[in-house]
Amino acid sequence: MSSSASDRSASRRSLIRRAAVTGGAAVAATAVSAVNATQASADTGDPVGIGQVNEGWCTTITNAAPDGAATLVLQNDVGASLHLKRQEVTRTVTGGVYPTTAGLGVIISQSGQHRKHETLTTANATMLVPIPPTRVLDTRSPAGRARLLEGGGRIDSQGRATAGTFLVVHLRDIVNYGDGMIGNITVAKTEKAGFGTVFGRGDLPDASTINWFGPGQLLSNGVITQLGSYETAAGEYYEDVVAIYVQKSAAAVILDVTGLLVFHPESAVINNPKTLSGGDGVRAQVIKENAERGKRAVQAGA
């Protein structure tokens, strides 16, 4: 063996002996030397992380083991072999801002795991946004029936919805992707005793919103209900609808809206005319996704 080769062998054994005694930086230097055949430049205390993502503060050695579970074994000629195994380095990194219905949230990364911290306010559910009192249905005139998607063909000569009529009203230009509404329902020109039910999604409820007790009555009642979606018999699909089912007797029906339940004020487009579609930005998309949660379809089944 040449003198230079003998010197290198002695130097390598010396490094391994120091690693067994001192650990830390010597282990790091030995691990990098064994793999790269060059002396490591790691500072004292700089760890060797096995199977981890490269970081500016950590020398990393990886292999093809599943889930990065690499293990590096260093032979020790004068004692037990040294085993360098993957270690969990606890480090917190704050970043990754993402949109929520309330505004903005932050993603926290710690020990290789990601957690989302979301701003929690009432906007994560719905908020009430008052609007100018707006008439959306009046069966007594053709203009008052302009928002009807269903039921327009069941209005008699006196402008009354006949018994068993299912009215579906579209709140276009008032709300986009809303969750509910507050308003007032009025019946007039009643034929005989009967009642009506206002609802926004799902099957017809077994409850009444307004009741009348004889012919020729004019009555009103407050309404709080969900908004839903509806597909016509022709296959046309509409969001933001409310339904009224007239039962037992004919009556003219008037519906006014005074407030909206929304996930963001911008959904109340009557107050702030903007088009909230999927192509209008991240905020609009989040509003739409949250508005479409759950079963929103209005069903006419009795």
Short mmCIF file of C-alpha atoms in Angstrom, two decimals:
data_model
loop_
_atom_site.label_atom_id
_atom_site.label_comp_id
_atom_site.label_asym_id
_atom_site.label_seq_id
_atom_site.Cartn_x
_atom_site.Cartn_y
_atom_site.Cartn_z
CA MET A 1 0.00 0.00 0.00
CA SER A 2 1.34 3.43 -0.86
CA SER A 3 2.04 6.01 1.79
CA SER A 4 -0.79 8.27 0.61
CA ALA A 5 -3.33 5.40 0.58
CA SER A 6 -2.25 4.37 4.08
CA ASP A 7 -2.66 7.94 5.30
CA ARG A 8 -6.22 8.14 3.86
CA SER A 9 -7.23 4.85 5.49
CA ALA A 10 -5.86 5.99 8.85
CA SER A 11 -7.67 9.30 8.51
CA ARG A 12 -11.01 7.55 7.77
CA ARG A 13 -10.66 5.26 10.82
CA SER A 14 -9.82 8.31 12.92
CA LEU A 15 -13.02 10.07 11.76
CA ILE A 16 -15.15 7.02 12.65
CA ARG A 17 -13.60 6.77 16.10
CA ARG A 18 -14.33 10.48 16.72
CA ALA A 19 -17.95 9.95 15.61
CA ALA A 20 -18.42 7.16 18.11
CA VAL A 21 -17.22 9.45 20.92
CA THR A 22 -18.53 12.88 20.00
CA GLY A 23 -21.51 12.24 17.60
CA GLY A 24 -23.15 15.42 16.17
CA ALA A 25 -20.95 17.17 13.65
CA ALA A 26 -18.54 14.24 13.33
CA VAL A 27 -21.43 11.95 12.36
CA ALA A 28 -22.57 14.49 9.82
CA ALA A 29 -19.10 14.78 8.36
CA THR A 30 -18.64 11.01 8.24
CA ALA A 31 -22.03 10.43 6.56
CA VAL A 32 -21.36 12.95 3.83
CA SER A 33 -17.79 11.71 3.36
CA ALA A 34 -18.97 8.13 2.98
CA VAL A 35 -21.50 9.02 0.31
CA ASN A 36 -19.77 11.78 -1.61
CA ALA A 37 -16.17 10.73 -0.96
CA THR A 38 -15.46 14.37 -0.03
CA GLN A 39 -15.11 16.07 3.32
CA ALA A 40 -18.41 17.59 4.58
CA SER A 41 -18.59 21.33 5.09
CA ALA A 42 -21.31 21.14 7.76
CA ASP A 43 -20.97 23.40 10.76
CA THR A 44 -20.80 22.02 14.28
CA GLY A 45 -24.24 20.76 15.31
CA ASP A 46 -25.60 20.79 11.74
CA PRO A 47 -27.71 17.57 11.54
CA VAL A 48 -27.77 14.95 8.84
CA GLY A 49 -31.42 14.30 7.95
CA ILE A 50 -32.20 10.99 6.25
CA GLY A 51 -34.94 10.94 3.64
CA GLN A 52 -36.07 14.54 4.15
CA VAL A 53 -36.55 17.49 1.85
CA ASN A 54 -33.40 19.56 1.36
CA GLU A 55 -33.28 22.59 3.63
CA GLY A 56 -30.72 25.33 3.86
CA TRP A 57 -29.97 24.33 7.45
CA CYS A 58 -29.90 20.55 7.01
CA THR A 59 -27.65 18.22 4.95
CA THR A 60 -29.95 15.57 3.46
CA ILE A 61 -29.23 12.04 2.25
CA THR A 62 -32.04 10.07 0.59
CA ASN A 63 -32.61 6.69 -1.01
CA ALA A 64 -35.50 4.86 -2.65
CA ALA A 65 -36.93 3.39 0.55
CA PRO A 66 -40.75 3.66 0.91
CA ASP A 67 -41.89 7.01 2.33
CA GLY A 68 -38.28 8.16 2.48
CA ALA A 69 -37.48 5.83 5.36
CA ALA A 70 -33.77 5.76 4.56
CA THR A 71 -31.15 4.33 6.92
CA LEU A 72 -27.41 4.86 6.48
CA VAL A 73 -25.01 2.42 8.19
CA LEU A 74 -21.36 3.38 8.68
CA GLN A 75 -18.88 0.61 9.40
CA ASN A 76 -16.76 1.14 12.48
CA ASP A 77 -13.53 -0.89 12.46
CA VAL A 78 -12.98 -0.43 16.19
CA GLY A 79 -16.51 -0.86 17.55
CA ALA A 80 -20.21 -1.08 16.76
CA SER A 81 -21.38 0.29 13.40
CA LEU A 82 -22.97 3.70 13.40
CA HIS A 83 -26.61 3.91 12.21
CA LEU A 84 -28.00 7.22 10.95
CA LYS A 85 -31.79 7.04 10.73
CA ARG A 86 -34.45 9.47 9.60
CA GLN A 87 -35.26 12.05 12.21
CA GLU A 88 -38.26 14.31 12.62
CA VAL A 89 -37.11 17.90 12.64
CA THR A 90 -39.68 20.13 14.29
CA ARG A 91 -39.89 23.37 12.43
CA THR A 92 -42.85 25.70 11.98
CA VAL A 93 -43.33 27.57 8.74
CA THR A 94 -46.19 30.04 8.32
CA GLY A 95 -47.48 30.80 4.86
CA GLY A 96 -49.85 29.72 2.14
CA VAL A 97 -52.69 32.22 2.39
CA TYR A 98 -55.93 30.83 0.94
CA PRO A 99 -59.46 32.29 0.53
CA THR A 100 -62.38 31.46 2.81
CA THR A 101 -65.94 32.70 2.97
CA ALA A 102 -64.86 34.93 5.85
CA GLY A 103 -61.84 36.43 4.09
CA LEU A 104 -58.41 34.78 4.33
CA GLY A 105 -56.91 31.81 6.15
CA VAL A 106 -53.31 30.68 6.69
CA ILE A 107 -51.68 27.27 6.19
CA ILE A 108 -49.29 26.21 8.97
CA SER A 109 -46.61 23.58 8.23
CA GLN A 110 -45.04 21.78 11.19
CA SER A 111 -42.99 18.58 11.26
CA GLY A 112 -43.95 17.79 7.69
CA GLN A 113 -47.68 18.15 8.35
CA HIS A 114 -49.96 20.88 7.01
CA ARG A 115 -52.78 22.43 9.00
CA LYS A 116 -55.21 25.11 7.88
CA HIS A 117 -56.15 27.90 10.25
CA GLU A 118 -59.30 29.55 8.98
CA THR A 119 -60.73 32.87 10.06
CA LEU A 120 -63.99 32.00 11.82
CA THR A 121 -66.81 34.53 11.83
CA THR A 122 -70.55 34.43 11.21
CA ALA A 123 -69.69 34.79 7.52
CA ASN A 124 -68.61 31.16 7.53
CA ALA A 125 -72.32 30.38 7.81
CA THR A 126 -74.56 33.17 6.49
CA MET A 127 -75.15 36.84 7.19
CA LEU A 128 -78.27 38.94 6.86
CA VAL A 129 -78.05 41.71 4.26
CA PRO A 130 -81.07 44.07 4.16
CA ILE A 131 -82.19 45.21 0.71
CA PRO A 132 -84.81 47.71 -0.45
CA PRO A 133 -88.26 46.05 -0.29
CA THR A 134 -88.56 44.35 -3.65
CA ARG A 135 -91.68 42.74 -5.14
CA VAL A 136 -90.76 39.48 -6.88
CA LEU A 137 -94.25 38.08 -7.49
CA ASP A 138 -97.76 39.44 -7.98
CA THR A 139 -100.02 36.97 -9.75
CA ARG A 140 -102.63 39.68 -10.45
CA SER A 141 -100.74 41.06 -13.48
CA PRO A 142 -98.55 39.73 -16.32
CA ALA A 143 -95.70 42.03 -15.21
CA GLY A 144 -95.96 40.66 -11.67
CA ARG A 145 -95.61 37.13 -13.00
CA ALA A 146 -92.46 37.84 -15.06
CA ARG A 147 -90.16 35.97 -12.64
CA LEU A 148 -92.21 32.77 -12.62
CA LEU A 149 -90.40 29.66 -13.87
CA GLU A 150 -93.37 27.38 -13.14
CA GLY A 151 -97.04 27.97 -12.44
CA GLY A 152 -97.77 30.81 -14.83
CA GLY A 153 -100.20 28.67 -16.78
CA ARG A 154 -102.37 28.05 -13.70
CA ILE A 155 -103.47 31.64 -13.07
CA ASP A 156 -107.22 32.27 -13.51
CA SER A 157 -108.93 35.31 -15.01
CA GLN A 158 -108.90 37.11 -11.65
CA GLY A 159 -105.12 36.73 -11.28
CA ARG A 160 -105.42 33.93 -8.74
CA ALA A 161 -103.26 30.83 -8.53
CA THR A 162 -105.70 27.93 -8.57
CA ALA A 163 -105.76 25.29 -5.82
CA GLY A 164 -102.80 22.91 -6.09
CA THR A 165 -100.61 25.38 -8.02
CA PHE A 166 -96.83 25.15 -7.61
CA LEU A 167 -95.21 28.56 -8.18
CA VAL A 168 -91.43 28.86 -8.63
CA VAL A 169 -89.97 32.40 -8.51
CA HIS A 170 -86.47 33.27 -9.74
CA LEU A 171 -84.63 36.02 -7.81
CA ARG A 172 -82.46 37.11 -10.75
CA ASP A 173 -80.72 40.50 -10.40
CA ILE A 174 -81.41 40.38 -6.65
CA VAL A 175 -79.06 37.69 -5.35
CA ASN A 176 -76.42 35.36 -6.76
CA TYR A 177 -75.75 32.11 -4.87
CA GLY A 178 -77.83 33.12 -1.85
CA ASP A 179 -78.76 30.82 1.02
CA GLY A 180 -82.08 32.32 2.14
CA MET A 181 -84.45 35.28 2.13
CA ILE A 182 -86.62 37.31 4.49
CA GLY A 183 -89.77 38.97 3.26
CA ASN A 184 -93.54 39.12 3.29
CA ILE A 185 -96.25 37.04 1.58
CA THR A 186 -99.74 38.38 0.89
CA VAL A 187 -102.86 36.64 -0.41
CA ALA A 188 -105.87 38.41 -1.92
CA LYS A 189 -109.16 37.51 -3.64
CA THR A 190 -109.30 34.19 -1.82
CA GLU A 191 -111.84 31.72 -3.17
CA LYS A 192 -112.53 29.93 0.12
CA ALA A 193 -110.52 28.69 3.11
CA GLY A 194 -107.05 27.53 2.25
CA PHE A 195 -103.33 27.98 2.94
CA GLY A 196 -99.98 28.42 1.24
CA THR A 197 -96.45 27.16 1.93
CA VAL A 198 -93.25 29.02 1.04
CA PHE A 199 -90.05 26.95 0.84
CA GLY A 200 -86.67 27.00 -0.87
CA ARG A 201 -85.41 23.44 -1.30
CA GLY A 202 -86.22 19.82 -0.78
CA ASP A 203 -89.67 18.25 -0.68
CA LEU A 204 -92.84 20.18 0.12
CA PRO A 205 -92.93 20.76 3.91
CA ASP A 206 -95.91 19.66 6.01
CA ALA A 207 -96.48 23.18 7.28
CA SER A 208 -98.15 26.41 6.23
CA THR A 209 -96.69 29.89 5.89
CA ILE A 210 -100.02 31.71 5.55
CA ASN A 211 -103.64 30.67 6.19
CA TRP A 212 -106.97 32.16 5.07
CA PHE A 213 -110.42 31.25 6.35
CA GLY A 214 -112.95 32.23 3.73
CA PRO A 215 -113.61 34.02 0.44
CA GLY A 216 -112.50 37.54 -0.44
CA GLN A 217 -109.80 37.88 2.20
CA LEU A 218 -106.65 40.03 2.12
CA LEU A 219 -103.99 38.73 4.52
CA SER A 220 -100.20 38.86 4.88
CA ASN A 221 -97.48 37.14 6.91
CA GLY A 222 -93.72 37.35 7.36
CA VAL A 223 -91.47 34.82 5.61
CA ILE A 224 -88.01 33.42 6.40
CA THR A 225 -87.00 30.62 4.05
CA GLN A 226 -84.13 29.00 2.22
CA LEU A 227 -83.32 29.64 -1.42
CA GLY A 228 -82.67 26.72 -3.71
CA SER A 229 -82.26 25.67 -7.32
CA TYR A 230 -84.74 24.40 -9.89
CA GLU A 231 -84.72 22.62 -13.23
CA THR A 232 -87.69 23.22 -15.47
CA ALA A 233 -89.46 20.54 -17.50
CA ALA A 234 -87.49 21.84 -20.52
CA GLY A 235 -84.20 21.12 -18.74
CA GLU A 236 -83.28 24.75 -17.94
CA TYR A 237 -81.45 25.09 -14.62
CA TYR A 238 -81.75 28.08 -12.26
CA GLU A 239 -80.11 28.99 -8.95
CA ASP A 240 -81.69 31.31 -6.35
CA VAL A 241 -85.33 30.32 -6.52
CA VAL A 242 -88.14 30.21 -3.98
CA ALA A 243 -91.33 28.15 -4.28
CA ILE A 244 -94.92 28.75 -3.13
CA TYR A 245 -97.51 25.98 -3.03
CA VAL A 246 -101.14 27.16 -2.95
CA GLN A 247 -103.45 24.58 -1.34
CA LYS A 248 -107.19 24.04 -0.92
CA SER A 249 -108.40 27.19 -2.67
CA ALA A 250 -107.47 29.78 -5.31
CA ALA A 251 -105.79 33.01 -4.19
CA ALA A 252 -103.82 35.87 -5.67
CA VAL A 253 -100.26 35.69 -4.30
CA ILE A 254 -97.84 38.57 -3.70
CA LEU A 255 -94.26 38.02 -2.46
CA ASP A 256 -91.90 40.81 -1.35
CA VAL A 257 -88.22 40.40 -0.34
CA THR A 258 -86.67 42.68 2.29
CA GLY A 259 -83.48 40.82 3.25
CA LEU A 260 -81.11 38.12 2.04
CA LEU A 261 -79.12 35.43 3.85
CA VAL A 262 -75.79 35.18 2.02
CA PHE A 263 -72.23 33.95 2.53
CA HIS A 264 -70.79 37.28 1.46
CA PRO A 265 -72.39 40.75 1.01
CA GLU A 266 -71.41 40.76 -2.66
CA SER A 267 -73.98 38.03 -3.27
CA ALA A 268 -76.67 40.65 -2.68
CA VAL A 269 -76.24 42.03 -6.19
CA ILE A 270 -79.26 44.32 -5.89
CA ASN A 271 -77.18 46.41 -3.45
CA ASN A 272 -73.85 46.04 -5.21
CA PRO A 273 -74.41 45.05 -8.85
CA LYS A 274 -71.67 42.56 -9.69
CA THR A 275 -71.76 39.29 -11.53
CA LEU A 276 -70.56 36.48 -9.28
CA SER A 277 -69.71 33.68 -11.65
CA GLY A 278 -66.94 31.10 -11.55
CA GLY A 279 -64.78 33.22 -13.85
CA ASP A 280 -64.83 36.37 -11.74
CA GLY A 281 -62.10 35.41 -9.31
CA VAL A 282 -61.31 33.29 -6.28
CA ARG A 283 -63.74 35.04 -3.92
CA ALA A 284 -66.69 34.47 -6.25
CA GLN A 285 -65.75 30.83 -6.66
CA VAL A 286 -65.64 30.28 -2.89
CA ILE A 287 -69.05 31.94 -2.49
CA LYS A 288 -70.49 29.71 -5.19
CA GLU A 289 -69.03 26.52 -3.71
CA ASN A 290 -70.42 27.28 -0.26
CA ALA A 291 -73.80 28.32 -1.63
CA GLU A 292 -74.12 24.97 -3.35
CA ARG A 293 -73.63 22.88 -0.22
CA GLY A 294 -76.25 20.27 0.53
CA LYS A 295 -79.50 19.52 -1.23
CA ARG A 296 -80.75 22.71 -2.87
CA ALA A 297 -83.24 21.41 -5.41
CA VAL A 298 -86.87 22.43 -4.99
CA GLN A 299 -89.28 19.49 -5.30
CA ALA A 300 -92.95 19.88 -6.20
CA GLY A 301 -94.02 16.55 -4.66
CA ALA A 302 -96.99 16.79 -2.36
#
